[in-house]
PDB file of C-alpha atoms and ligand atoms in Angstrom:
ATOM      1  CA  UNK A   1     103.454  85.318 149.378  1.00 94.00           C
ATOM      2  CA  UNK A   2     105.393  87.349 146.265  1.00 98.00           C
ATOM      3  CA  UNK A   3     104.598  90.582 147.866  1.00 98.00           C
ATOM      4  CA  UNK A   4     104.774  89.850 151.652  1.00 98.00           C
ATOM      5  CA  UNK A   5     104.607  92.983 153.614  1.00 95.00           C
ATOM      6  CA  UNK A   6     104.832  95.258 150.349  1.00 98.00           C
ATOM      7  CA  UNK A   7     102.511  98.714 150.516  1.00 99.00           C
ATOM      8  CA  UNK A   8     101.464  99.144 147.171  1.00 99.00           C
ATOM      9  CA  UNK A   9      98.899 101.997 145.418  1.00 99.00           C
ATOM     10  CA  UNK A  10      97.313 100.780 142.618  1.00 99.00           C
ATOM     11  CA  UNK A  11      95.710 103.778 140.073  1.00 99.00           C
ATOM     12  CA  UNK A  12      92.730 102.840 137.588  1.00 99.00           C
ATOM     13  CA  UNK A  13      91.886  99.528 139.621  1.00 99.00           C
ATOM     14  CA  UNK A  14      88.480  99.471 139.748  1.00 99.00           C
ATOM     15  CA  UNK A  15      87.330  97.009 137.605  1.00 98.00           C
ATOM     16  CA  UNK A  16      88.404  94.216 139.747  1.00 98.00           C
ATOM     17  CA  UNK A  17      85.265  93.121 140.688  1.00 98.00           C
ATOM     18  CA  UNK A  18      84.203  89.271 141.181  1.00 97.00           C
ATOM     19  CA  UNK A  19      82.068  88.390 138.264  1.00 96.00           C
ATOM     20  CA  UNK A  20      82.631  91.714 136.290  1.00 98.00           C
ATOM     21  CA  UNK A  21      85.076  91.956 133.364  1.00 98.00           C
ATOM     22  CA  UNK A  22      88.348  92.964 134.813  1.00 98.00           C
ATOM     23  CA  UNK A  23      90.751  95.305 134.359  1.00 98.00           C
ATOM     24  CA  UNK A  24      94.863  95.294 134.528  1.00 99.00           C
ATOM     25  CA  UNK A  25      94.505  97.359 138.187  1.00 99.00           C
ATOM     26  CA  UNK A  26      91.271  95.753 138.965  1.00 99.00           C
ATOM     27  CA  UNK A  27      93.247  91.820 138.572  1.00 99.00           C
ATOM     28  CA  UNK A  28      96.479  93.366 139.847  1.00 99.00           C
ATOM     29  CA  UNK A  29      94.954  94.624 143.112  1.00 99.00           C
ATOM     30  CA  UNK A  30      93.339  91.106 143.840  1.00 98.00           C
ATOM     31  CA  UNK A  31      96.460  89.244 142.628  1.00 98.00           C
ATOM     32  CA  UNK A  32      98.763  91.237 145.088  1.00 99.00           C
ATOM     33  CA  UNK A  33      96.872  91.008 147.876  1.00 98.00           C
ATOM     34  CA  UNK A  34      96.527  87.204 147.441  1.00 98.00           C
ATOM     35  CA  UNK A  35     100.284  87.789 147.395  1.00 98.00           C
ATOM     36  CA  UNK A  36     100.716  89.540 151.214  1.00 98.00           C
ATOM     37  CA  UNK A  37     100.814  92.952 149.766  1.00 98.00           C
ATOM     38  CA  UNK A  38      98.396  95.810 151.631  1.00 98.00           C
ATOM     39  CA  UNK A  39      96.783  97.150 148.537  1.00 98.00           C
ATOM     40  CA  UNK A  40      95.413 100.586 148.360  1.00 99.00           C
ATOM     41  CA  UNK A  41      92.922 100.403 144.792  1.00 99.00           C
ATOM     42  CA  UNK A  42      92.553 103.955 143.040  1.00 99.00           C
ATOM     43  CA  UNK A  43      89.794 105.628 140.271  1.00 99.00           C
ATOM     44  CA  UNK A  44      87.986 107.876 139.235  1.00 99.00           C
ATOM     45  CA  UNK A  45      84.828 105.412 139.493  1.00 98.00           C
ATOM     46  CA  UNK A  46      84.179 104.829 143.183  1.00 98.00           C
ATOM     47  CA  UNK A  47      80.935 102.759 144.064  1.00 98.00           C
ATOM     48  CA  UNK A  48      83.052 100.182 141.515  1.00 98.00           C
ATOM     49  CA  UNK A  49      86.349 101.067 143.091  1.00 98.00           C
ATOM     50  CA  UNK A  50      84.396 100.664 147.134  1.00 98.00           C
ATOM     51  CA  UNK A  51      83.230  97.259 145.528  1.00 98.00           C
ATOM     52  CA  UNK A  52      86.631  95.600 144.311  1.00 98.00           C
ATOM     53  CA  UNK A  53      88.278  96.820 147.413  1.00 99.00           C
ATOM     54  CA  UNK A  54      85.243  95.247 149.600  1.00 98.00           C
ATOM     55  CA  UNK A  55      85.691  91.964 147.800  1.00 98.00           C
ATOM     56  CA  UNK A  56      89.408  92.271 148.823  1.00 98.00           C
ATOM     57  CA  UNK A  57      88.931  92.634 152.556  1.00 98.00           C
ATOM     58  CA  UNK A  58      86.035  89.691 152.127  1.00 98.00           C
ATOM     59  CA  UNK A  59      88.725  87.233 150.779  1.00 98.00           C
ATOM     60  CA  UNK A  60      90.809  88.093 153.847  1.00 98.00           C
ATOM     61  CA  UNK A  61      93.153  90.671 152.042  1.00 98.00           C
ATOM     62  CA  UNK A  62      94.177  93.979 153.024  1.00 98.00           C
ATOM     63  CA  UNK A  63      92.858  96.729 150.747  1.00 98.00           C
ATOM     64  CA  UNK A  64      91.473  99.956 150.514  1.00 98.00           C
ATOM     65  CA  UNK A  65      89.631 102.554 148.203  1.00 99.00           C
ATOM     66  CA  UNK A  66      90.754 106.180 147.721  1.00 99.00           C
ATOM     67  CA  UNK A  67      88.999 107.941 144.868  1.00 99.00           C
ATOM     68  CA  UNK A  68      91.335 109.770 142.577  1.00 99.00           C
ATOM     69  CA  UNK A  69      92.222 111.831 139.057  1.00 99.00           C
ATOM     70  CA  UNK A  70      95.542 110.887 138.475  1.00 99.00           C
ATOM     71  CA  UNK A  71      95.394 114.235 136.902  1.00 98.00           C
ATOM     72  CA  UNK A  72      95.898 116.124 139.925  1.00 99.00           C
ATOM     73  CA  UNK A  73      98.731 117.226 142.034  1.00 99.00           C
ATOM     74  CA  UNK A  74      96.988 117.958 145.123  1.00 98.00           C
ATOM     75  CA  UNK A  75      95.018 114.511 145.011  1.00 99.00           C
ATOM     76  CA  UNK A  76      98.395 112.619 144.251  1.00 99.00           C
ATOM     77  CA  UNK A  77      99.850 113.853 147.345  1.00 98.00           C
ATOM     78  CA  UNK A  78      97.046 113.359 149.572  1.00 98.00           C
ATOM     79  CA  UNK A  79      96.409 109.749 148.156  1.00 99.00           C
ATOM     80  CA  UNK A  80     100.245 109.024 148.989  1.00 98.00           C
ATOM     81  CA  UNK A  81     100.239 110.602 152.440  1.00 98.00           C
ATOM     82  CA  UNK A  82      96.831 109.019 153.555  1.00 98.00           C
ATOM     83  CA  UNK A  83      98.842 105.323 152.373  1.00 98.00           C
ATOM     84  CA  UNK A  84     101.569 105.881 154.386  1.00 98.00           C
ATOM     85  CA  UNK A  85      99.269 106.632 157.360  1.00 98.00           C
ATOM     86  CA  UNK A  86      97.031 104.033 157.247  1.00 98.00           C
ATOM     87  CA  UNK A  87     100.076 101.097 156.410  1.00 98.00           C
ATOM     88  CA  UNK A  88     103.198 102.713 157.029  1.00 98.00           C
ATOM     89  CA  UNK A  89     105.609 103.258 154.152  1.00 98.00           C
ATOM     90  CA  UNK A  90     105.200 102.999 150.516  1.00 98.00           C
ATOM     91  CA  UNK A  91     107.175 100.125 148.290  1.00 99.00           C
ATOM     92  CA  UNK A  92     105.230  99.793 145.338  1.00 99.00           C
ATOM     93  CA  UNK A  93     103.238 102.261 142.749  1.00 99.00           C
ATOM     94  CA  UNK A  94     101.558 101.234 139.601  1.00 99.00           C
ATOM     95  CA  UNK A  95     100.671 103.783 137.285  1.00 99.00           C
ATOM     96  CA  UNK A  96      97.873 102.011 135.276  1.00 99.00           C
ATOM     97  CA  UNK A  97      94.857 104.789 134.698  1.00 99.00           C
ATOM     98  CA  UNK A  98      93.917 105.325 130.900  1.00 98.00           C
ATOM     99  CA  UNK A  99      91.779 106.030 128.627  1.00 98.00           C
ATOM    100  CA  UNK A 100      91.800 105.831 124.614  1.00 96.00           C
ATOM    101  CA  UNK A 101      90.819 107.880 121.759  1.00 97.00           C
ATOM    102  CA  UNK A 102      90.783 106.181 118.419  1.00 96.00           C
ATOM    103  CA  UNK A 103      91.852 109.265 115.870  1.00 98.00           C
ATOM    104  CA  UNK A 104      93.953 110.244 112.959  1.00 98.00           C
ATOM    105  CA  UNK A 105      96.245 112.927 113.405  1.00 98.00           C
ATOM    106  CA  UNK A 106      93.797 115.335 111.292  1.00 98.00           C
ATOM    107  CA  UNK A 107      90.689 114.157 113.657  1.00 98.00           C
ATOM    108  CA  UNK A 108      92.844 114.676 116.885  1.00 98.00           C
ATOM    109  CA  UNK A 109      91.570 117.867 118.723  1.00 98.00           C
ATOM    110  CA  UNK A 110      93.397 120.077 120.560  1.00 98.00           C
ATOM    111  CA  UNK A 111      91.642 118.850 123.744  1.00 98.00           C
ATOM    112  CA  UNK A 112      91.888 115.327 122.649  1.00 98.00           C
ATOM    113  CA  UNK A 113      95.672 115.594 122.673  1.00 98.00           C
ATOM    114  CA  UNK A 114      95.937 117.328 125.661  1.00 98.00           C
ATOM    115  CA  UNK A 115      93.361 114.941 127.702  1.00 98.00           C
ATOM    116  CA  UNK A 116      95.837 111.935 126.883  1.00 98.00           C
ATOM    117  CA  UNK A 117      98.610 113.703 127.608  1.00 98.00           C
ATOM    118  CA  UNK A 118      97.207 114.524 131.038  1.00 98.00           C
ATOM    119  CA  UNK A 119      95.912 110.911 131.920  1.00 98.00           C
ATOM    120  CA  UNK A 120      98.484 109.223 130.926  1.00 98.00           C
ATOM    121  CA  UNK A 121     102.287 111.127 130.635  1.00 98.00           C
ATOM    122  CA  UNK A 122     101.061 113.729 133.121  1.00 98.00           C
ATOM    123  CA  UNK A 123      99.403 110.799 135.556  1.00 98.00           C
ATOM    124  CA  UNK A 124     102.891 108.880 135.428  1.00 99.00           C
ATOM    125  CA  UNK A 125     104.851 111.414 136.135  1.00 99.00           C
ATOM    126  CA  UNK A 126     103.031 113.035 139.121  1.00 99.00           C
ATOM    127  CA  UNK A 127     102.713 109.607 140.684  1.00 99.00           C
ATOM    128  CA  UNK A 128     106.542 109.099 139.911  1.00 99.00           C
ATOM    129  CA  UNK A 129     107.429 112.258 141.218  1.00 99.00           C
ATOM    130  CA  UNK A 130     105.476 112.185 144.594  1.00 99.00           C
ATOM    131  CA  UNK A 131     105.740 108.101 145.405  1.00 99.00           C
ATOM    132  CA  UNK A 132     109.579 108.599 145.222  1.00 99.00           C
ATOM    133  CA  UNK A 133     110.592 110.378 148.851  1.00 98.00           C
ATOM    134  CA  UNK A 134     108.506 107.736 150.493  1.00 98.00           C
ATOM    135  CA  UNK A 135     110.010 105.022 148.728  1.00 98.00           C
ATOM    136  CA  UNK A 136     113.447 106.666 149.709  1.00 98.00           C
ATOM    137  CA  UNK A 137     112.278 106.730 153.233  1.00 98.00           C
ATOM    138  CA  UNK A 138     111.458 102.688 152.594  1.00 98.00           C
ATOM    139  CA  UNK A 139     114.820 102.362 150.991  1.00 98.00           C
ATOM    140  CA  UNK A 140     113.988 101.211 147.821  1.00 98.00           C
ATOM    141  CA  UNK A 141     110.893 100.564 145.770  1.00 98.00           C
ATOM    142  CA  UNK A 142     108.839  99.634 142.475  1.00 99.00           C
ATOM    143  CA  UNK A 143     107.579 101.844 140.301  1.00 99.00           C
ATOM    144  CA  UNK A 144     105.265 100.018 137.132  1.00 99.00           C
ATOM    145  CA  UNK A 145     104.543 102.303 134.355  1.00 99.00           C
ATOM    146  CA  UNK A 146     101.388 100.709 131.961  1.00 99.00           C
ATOM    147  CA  UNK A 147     102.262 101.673 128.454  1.00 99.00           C
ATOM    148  CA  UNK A 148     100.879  99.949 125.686  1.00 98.00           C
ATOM    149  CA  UNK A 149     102.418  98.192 122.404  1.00 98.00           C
ATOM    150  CA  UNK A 150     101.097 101.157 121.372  1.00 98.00           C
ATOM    151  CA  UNK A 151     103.802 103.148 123.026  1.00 98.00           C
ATOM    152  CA  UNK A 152     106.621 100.456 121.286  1.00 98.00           C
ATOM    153  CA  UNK A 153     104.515 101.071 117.429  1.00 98.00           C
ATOM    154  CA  UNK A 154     102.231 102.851 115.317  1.00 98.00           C
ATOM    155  CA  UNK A 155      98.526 102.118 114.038  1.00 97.00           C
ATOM    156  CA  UNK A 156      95.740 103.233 111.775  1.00 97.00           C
ATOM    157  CA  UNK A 157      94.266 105.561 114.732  1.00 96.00           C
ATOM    158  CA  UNK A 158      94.850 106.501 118.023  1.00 98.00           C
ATOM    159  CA  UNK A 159      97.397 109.741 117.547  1.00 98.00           C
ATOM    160  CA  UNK A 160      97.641 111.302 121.076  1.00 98.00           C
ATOM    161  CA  UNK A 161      97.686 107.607 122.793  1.00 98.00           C
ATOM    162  CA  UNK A 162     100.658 106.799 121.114  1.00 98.00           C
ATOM    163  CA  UNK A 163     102.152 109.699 122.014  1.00 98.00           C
ATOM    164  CA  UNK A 164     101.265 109.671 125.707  1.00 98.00           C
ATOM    165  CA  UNK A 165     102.125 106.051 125.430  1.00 98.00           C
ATOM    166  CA  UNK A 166     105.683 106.627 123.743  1.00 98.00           C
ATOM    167  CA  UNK A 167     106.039 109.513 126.422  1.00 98.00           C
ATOM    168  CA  UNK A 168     105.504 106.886 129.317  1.00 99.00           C
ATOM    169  CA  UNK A 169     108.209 104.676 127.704  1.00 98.00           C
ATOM    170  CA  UNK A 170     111.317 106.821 127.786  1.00 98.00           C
ATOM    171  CA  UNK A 171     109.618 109.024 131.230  1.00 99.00           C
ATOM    172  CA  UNK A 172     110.409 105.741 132.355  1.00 99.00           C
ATOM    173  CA  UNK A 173     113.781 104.614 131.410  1.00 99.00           C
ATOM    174  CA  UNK A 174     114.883 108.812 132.321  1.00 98.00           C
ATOM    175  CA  UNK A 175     113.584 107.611 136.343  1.00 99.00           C
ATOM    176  CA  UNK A 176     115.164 104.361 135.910  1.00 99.00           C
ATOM    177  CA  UNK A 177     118.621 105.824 135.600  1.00 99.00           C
ATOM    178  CA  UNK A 178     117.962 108.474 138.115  1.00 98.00           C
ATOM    179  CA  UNK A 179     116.870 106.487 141.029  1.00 99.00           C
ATOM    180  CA  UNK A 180     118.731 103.518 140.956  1.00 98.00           C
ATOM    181  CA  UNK A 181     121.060 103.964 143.155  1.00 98.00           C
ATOM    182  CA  UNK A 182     118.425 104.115 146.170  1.00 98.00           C
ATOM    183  CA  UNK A 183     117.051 101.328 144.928  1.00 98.00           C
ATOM    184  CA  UNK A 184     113.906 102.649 143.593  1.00 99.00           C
ATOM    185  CA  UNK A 185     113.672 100.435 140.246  1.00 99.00           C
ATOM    186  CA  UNK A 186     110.987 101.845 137.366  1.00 99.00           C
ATOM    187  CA  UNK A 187     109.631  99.174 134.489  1.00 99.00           C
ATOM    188  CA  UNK A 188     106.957  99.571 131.784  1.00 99.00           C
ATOM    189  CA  UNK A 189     104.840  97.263 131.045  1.00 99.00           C
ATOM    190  CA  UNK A 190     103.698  96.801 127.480  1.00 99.00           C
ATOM    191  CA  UNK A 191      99.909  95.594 126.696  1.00 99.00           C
ATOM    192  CA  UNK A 192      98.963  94.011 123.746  1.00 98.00           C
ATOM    193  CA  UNK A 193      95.204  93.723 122.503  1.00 98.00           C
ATOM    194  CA  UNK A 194      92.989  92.460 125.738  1.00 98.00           C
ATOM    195  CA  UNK A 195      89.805  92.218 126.479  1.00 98.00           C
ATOM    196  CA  UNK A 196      89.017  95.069 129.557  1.00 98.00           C
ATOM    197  CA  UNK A 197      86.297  97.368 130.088  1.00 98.00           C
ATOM    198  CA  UNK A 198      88.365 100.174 128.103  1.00 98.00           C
ATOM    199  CA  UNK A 199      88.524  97.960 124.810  1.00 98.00           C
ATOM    200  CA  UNK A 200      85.349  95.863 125.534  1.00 97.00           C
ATOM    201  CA  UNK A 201      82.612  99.190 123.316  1.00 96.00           C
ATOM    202  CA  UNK A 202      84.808  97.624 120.461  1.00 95.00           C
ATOM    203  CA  UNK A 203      85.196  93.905 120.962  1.00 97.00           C
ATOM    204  CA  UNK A 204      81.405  93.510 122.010  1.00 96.00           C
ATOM    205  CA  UNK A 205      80.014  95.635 119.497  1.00 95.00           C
ATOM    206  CA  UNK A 206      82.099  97.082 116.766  1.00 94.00           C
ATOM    207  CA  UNK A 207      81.729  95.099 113.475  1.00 95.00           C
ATOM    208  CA  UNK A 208      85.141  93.347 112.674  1.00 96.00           C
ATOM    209  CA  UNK A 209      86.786  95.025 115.369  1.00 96.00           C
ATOM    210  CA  UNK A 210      87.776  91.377 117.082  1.00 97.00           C
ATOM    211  CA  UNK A 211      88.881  89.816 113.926  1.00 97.00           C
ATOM    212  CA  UNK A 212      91.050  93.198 113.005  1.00 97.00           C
ATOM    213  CA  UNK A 213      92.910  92.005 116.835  1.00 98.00           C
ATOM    214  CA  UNK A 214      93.161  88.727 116.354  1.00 98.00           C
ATOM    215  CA  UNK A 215      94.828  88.527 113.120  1.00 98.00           C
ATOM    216  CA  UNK A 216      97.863  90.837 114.567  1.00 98.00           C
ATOM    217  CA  UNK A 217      98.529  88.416 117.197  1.00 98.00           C
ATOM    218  CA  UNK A 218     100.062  85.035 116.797  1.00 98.00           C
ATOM    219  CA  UNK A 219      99.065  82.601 119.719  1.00 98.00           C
ATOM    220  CA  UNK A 220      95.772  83.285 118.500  1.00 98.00           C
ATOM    221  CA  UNK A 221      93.611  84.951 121.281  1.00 98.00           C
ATOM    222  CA  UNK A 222      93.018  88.155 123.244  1.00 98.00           C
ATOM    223  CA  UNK A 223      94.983  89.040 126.500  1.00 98.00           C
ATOM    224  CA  UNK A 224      93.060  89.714 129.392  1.00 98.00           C
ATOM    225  CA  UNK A 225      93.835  90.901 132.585  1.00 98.00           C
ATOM    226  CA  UNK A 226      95.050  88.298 134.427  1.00 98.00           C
ATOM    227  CA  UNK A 227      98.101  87.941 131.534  1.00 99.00           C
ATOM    228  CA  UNK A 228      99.167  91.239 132.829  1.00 99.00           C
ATOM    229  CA  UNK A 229      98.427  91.446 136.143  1.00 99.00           C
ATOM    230  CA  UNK A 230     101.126  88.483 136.215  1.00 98.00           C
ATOM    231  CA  UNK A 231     103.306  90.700 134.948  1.00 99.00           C
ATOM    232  CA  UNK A 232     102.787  93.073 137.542  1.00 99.00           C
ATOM    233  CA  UNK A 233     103.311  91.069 140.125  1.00 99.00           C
ATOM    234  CA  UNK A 234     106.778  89.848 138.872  1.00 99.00           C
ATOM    235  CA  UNK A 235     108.101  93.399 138.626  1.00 99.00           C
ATOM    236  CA  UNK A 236     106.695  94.725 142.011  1.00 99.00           C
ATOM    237  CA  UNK A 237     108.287  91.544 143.998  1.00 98.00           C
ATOM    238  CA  UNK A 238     111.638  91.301 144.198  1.00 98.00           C
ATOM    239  CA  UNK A 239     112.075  88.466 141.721  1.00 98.00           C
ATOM    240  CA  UNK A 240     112.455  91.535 139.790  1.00 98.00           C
ATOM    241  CA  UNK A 241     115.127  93.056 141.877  1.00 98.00           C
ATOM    242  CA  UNK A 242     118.212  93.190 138.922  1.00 98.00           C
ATOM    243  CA  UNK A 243     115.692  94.705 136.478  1.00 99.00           C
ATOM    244  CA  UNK A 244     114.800  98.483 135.940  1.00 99.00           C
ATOM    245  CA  UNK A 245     114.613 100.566 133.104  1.00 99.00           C
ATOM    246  CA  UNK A 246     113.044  97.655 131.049  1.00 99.00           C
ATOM    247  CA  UNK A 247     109.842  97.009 129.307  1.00 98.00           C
ATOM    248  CA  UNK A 248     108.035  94.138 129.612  1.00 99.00           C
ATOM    249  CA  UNK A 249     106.210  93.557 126.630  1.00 99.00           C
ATOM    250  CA  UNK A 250     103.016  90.792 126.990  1.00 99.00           C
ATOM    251  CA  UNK A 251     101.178  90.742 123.921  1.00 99.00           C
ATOM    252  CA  UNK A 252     101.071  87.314 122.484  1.00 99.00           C
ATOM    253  CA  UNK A 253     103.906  88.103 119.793  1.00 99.00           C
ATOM    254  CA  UNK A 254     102.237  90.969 118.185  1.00 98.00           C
ATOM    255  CA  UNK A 255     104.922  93.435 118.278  1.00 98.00           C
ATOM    256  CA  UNK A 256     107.329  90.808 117.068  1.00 98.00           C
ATOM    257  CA  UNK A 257     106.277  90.523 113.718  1.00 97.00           C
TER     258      UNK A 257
HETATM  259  N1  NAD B   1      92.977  96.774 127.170  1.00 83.51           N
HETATM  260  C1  NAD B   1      94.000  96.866 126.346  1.00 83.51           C
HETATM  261  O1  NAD B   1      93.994  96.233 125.269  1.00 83.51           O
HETATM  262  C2  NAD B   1      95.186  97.715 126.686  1.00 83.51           C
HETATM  263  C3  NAD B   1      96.353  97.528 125.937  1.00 83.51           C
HETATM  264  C4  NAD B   1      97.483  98.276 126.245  1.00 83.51           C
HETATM  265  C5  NAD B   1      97.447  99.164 127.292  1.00 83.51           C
HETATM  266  N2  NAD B   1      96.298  99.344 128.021  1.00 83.51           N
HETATM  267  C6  NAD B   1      96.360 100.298 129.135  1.00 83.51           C
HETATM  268  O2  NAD B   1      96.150  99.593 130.340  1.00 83.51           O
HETATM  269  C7  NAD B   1      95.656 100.473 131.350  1.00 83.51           C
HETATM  270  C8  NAD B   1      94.472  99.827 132.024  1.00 83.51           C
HETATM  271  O3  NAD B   1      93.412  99.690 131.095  1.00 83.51           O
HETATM  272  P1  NAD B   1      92.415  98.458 131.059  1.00 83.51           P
HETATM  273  O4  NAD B   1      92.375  98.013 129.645  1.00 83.51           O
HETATM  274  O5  NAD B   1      92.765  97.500 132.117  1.00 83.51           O
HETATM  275  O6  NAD B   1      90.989  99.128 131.300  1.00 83.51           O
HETATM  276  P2  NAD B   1      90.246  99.662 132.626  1.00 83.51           P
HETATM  277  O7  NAD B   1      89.067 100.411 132.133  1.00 83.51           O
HETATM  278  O8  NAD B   1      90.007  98.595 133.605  1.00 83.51           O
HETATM  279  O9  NAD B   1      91.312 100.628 133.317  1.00 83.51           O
HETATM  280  C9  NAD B   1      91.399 101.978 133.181  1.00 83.51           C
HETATM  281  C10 NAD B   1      90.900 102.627 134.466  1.00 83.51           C
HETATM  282  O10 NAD B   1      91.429 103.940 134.536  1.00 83.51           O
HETATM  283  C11 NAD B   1      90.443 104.762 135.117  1.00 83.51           C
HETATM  284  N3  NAD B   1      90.709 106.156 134.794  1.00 83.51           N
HETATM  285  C12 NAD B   1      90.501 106.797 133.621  1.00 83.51           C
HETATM  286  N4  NAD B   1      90.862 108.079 133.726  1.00 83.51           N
HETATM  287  C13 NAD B   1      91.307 108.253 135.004  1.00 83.51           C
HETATM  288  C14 NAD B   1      91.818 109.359 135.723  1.00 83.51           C
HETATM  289  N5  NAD B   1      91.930 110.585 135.158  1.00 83.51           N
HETATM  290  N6  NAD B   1      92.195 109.178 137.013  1.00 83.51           N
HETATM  291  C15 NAD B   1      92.078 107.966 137.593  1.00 83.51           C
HETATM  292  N7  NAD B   1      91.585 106.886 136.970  1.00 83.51           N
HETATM  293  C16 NAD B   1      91.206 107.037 135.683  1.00 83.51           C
HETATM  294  C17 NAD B   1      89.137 104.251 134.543  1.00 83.51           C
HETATM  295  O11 NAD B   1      88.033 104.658 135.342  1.00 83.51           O
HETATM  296  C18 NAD B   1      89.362 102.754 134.519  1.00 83.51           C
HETATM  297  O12 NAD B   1      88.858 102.118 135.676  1.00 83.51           O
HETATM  298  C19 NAD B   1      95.364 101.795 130.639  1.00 83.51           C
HETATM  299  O13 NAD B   1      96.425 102.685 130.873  1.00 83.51           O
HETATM  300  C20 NAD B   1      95.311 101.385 129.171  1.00 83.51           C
HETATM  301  O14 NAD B   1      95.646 102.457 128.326  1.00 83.51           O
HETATM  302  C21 NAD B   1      95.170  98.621 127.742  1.00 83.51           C
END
């Protein structure tokens, strides 16, 4: 029991359902409630979302589903204030919603750019912004930032996800110092290639596109969610409690080539 008693909001978790290819959130969500946490699952995708959160309460853990765009003020704060009335108080968030777009700088639209942006630097720093008072009202909390090793280095594609990525990174480290002296500690946590439902169009049906993974990472195999979920879990528990600021790279020794 890691997370005993810990209110945590979970964004992009809805692929957490039995049976299903998983997601980070999706295996995070399931993973802290098997932990103690009450687990409130968030998305954009709600029968799936209802579903994982269902499959939760079946197993005997506590968890519900709010739909949300992480893109949106309004929904931020209503999603926070309807967690700390149904459980309470607020410890942890983890900012996990994403979504990629594979293209060169010169293919990169203007709306392209600006829809990572919003998803991901925007998303992060809403839910940063708005979790904090209630985690100063819990004294202290977790914040858990997803980034990406593509947030740490460049590739062939991909322009406004690194960016948004590489934005996440340093939004980070910038709360990090600012809240820790209440306690409120803020982490990234840095994907390598894994098998999800936002990468599986590509490994299940993009010639070479497997391979291409593979040979950039040196134990050999795909991460899945499960790899990072465990990471999750470590910094929302307070194992963690001496470490903020950091980034917690779990990508099978690709980024230290
Ligand atoms: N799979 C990988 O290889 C990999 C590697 C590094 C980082 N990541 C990052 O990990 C995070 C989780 O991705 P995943 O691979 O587990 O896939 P996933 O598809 O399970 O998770 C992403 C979830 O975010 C939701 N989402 C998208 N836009 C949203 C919005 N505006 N508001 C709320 N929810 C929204 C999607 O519906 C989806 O359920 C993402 O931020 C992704 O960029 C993934």
């Amino acid at each position: 029991m890691r997370l005993e008693n810990k209110v945590a909001i979970i964004t992009g978790a809805a692929a957490g359902v039995e049976g299903q290819l998983m997601g980070f959130g999706g295996a995070a969500a399931r993973m802290f409630a098997r932990e103690g946490a009450k687990v409130v699952l968030t998305d954009i995708k709600e029968e799936m979302g209802e579903t994982a959160a269902a499959q939760i309460r079946e197993n005997g853990g506590d968890a519900l589903f709010m739909p949300q765009d992480v893109t949106s003020e309004a929904r931020w704060l209503e999603v926070i204030r309807e967690t700390v009335a149904r459980y309470g108080k607020l410890d942890v968030l983890v900012n996990n919603a994403g979504t990629g777009a594979r293209y060169t700088v010169e293919e990169t639209t203007v709306a392209a750019w600006d829809a990572q942006m919003d998803v991901h630097a925007k998303g992060v720093f809403l839910g940063t912004k708005h979790a904090i008072p209630e985690m100063r009202n819990a004294g202290g909390g977790s914040i858990i930032n997803v980034s990406s090793i593509y947030g740490l280095v460049g590739s062939p594609t991909s322009t406004a996800y690194h960016a948004a990525k590489g934005a996440i990174r340093l939004f980070t480290k910038s709360a990090a110092v600012q809240y820790a002296g209440e306690k409120i500690r803020v982490n990234s946590v840095h994907p390598g290639y894994c098998w999800t439902p936002l990468t599986d169009p590509g490994y299940s049906h993009e010639e070479g596109r497997r391979d291409w993974s593979l040979e950039r990472i040196p134990l050999g195999r795909l991460g899945n969610a499960d790899d990072i979920a465990h990471g999750i879990v470590y910094l929302a528990s307070d194992e963690s409690s001496f470490v903020t600021g950091a980034e917690l790279v779990i990508d099978g020794g690709t980024t230290a080539q």
